[in-house]
Coordinates of N, CA and C in Angstrom, one line a residue:
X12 N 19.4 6.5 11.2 CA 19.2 5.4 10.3 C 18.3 5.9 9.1
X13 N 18.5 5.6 7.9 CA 17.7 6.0 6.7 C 16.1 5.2 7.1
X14 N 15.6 5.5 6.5 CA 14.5 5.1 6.3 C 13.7 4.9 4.8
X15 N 13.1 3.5 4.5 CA 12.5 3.4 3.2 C 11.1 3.6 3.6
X16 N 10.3 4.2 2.9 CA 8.9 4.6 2.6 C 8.5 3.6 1.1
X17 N 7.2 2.6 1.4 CA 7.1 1.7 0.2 C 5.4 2.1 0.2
X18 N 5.2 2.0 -0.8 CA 3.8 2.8 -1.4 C 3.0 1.1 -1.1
X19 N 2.6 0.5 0.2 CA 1.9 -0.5 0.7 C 1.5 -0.7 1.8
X20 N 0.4 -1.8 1.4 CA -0.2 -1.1 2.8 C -0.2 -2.9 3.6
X21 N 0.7 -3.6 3.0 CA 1.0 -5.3 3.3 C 2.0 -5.2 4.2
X22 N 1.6 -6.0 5.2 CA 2.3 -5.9 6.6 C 3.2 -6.8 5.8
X23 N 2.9 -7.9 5.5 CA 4.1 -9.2 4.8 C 5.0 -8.1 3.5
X24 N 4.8 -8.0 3.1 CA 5.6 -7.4 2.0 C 6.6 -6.2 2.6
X25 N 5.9 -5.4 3.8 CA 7.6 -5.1 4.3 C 8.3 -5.4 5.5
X26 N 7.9 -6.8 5.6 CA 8.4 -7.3 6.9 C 9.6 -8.3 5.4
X27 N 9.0 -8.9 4.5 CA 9.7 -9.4 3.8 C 11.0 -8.2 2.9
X28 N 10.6 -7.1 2.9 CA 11.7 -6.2 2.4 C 12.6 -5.6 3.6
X29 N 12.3 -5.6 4.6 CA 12.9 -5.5 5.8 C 14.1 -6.1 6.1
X30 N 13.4 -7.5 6.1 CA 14.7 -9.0 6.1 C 15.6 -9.0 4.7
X31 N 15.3 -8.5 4.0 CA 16.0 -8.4 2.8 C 17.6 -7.4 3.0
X32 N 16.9 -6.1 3.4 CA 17.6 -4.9 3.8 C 18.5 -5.0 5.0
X33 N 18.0 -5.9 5.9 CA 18.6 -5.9 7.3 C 18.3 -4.8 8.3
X34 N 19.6 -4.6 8.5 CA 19.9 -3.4 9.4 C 20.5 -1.4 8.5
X35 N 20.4 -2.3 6.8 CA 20.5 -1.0 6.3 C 19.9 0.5 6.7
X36 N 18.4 0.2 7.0 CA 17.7 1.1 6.8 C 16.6 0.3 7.5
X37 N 15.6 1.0 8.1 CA 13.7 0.5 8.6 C 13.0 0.9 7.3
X38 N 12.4 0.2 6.9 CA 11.3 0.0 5.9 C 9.9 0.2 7.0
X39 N 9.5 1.2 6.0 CA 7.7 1.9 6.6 C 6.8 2.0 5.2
X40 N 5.7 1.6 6.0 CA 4.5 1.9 4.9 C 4.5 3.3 4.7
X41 N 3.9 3.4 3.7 CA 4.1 5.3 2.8 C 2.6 5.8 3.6
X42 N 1.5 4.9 4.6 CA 0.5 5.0 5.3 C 1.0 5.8 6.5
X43 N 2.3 5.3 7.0 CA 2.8 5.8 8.3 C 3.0 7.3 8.0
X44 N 3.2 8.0 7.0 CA 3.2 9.4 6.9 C 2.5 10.2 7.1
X45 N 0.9 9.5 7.3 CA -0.1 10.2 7.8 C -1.3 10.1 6.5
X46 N -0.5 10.6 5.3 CA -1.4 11.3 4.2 C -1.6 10.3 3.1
X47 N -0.6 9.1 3.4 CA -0.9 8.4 2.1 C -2.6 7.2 1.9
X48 N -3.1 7.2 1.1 CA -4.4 6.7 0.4 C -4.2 5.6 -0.6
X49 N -4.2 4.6 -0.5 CA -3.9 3.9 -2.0 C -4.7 4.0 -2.5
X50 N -4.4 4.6 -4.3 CA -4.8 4.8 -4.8 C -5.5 4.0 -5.5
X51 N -6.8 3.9 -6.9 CA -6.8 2.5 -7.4 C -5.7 2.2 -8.4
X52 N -5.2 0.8 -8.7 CA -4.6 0.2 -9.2 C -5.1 0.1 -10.7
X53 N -4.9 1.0 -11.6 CA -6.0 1.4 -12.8 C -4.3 1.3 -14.1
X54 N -3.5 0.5 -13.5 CA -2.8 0.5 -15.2 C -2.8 -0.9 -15.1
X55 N -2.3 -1.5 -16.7 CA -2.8 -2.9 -17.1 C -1.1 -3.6 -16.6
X56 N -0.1 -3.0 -16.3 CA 0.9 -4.0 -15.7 C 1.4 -3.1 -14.0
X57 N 2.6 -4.2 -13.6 CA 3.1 -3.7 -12.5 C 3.2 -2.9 -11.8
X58 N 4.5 -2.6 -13.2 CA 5.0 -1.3 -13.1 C 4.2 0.0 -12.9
X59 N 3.3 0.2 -14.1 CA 1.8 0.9 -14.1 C 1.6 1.2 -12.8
X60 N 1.3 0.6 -12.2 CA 0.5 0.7 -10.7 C 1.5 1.0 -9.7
X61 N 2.9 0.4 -9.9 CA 3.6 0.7 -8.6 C 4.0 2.1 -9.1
X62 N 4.2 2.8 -10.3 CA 4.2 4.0 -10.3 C 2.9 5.0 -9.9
X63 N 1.8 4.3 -10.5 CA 0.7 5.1 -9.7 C 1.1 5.0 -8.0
X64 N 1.3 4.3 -7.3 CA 1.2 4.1 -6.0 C 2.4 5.4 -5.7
X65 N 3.2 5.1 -6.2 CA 4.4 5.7 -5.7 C 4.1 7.3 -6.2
X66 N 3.4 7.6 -7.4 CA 3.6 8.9 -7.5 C 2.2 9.8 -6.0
X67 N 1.4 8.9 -5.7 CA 0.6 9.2 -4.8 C 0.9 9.6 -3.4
X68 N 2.1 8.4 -3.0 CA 2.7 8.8 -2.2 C 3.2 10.2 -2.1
X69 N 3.9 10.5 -3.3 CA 5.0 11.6 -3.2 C 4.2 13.1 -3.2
X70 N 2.9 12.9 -3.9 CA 2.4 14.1 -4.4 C 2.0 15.1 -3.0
X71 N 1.6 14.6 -1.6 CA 2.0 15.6 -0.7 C 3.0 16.2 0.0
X72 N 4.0 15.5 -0.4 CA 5.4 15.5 0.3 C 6.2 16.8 -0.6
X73 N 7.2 17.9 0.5 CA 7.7 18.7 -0.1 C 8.8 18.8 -1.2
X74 N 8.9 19.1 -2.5 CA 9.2 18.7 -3.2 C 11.1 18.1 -2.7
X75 N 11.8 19.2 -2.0 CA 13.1 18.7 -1.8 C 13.6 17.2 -0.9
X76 N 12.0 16.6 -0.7 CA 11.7 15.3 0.0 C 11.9 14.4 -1.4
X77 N 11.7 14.7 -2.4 CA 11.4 13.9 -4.2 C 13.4 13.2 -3.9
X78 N 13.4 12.0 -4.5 CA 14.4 10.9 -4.7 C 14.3 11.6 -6.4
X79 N 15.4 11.7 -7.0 CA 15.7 11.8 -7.9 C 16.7 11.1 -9.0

């Protein structure tokens, strides 16, 4: 089964993207990896931040792990 990795650390937010997805795939905190930290939330919108989050996640992971 695939697996989603989401840059949070809200039990509700991927229990709610879970039910969304179904049986597509298991949704996991990007914390379950071991390495991830959330980072601070330091841009003025969303997006800003959920890319901060998500590039934090990725930056220990080996690059041919990178979604492109």
């Amino acid at each position: 089964m695939k697996v989603l990795y989401l840059a949070t650390h809200n039990a509700h937010k991927l229990l709610e993207i879970q039910s969304m997805l179904g049986d597509t795939c298991e949704v996991r905190s990007a914390s379950s990896l071991g390495h991830y930290t959330a980072p601070d939330e330091s841009a003025s919108t969303l997006l800003g931040n959920a890319t901060i989050k998500a590039q934090a996640a990725l930056r220990p992971l080996p690059q041919a792990l990178h979604c492109r």
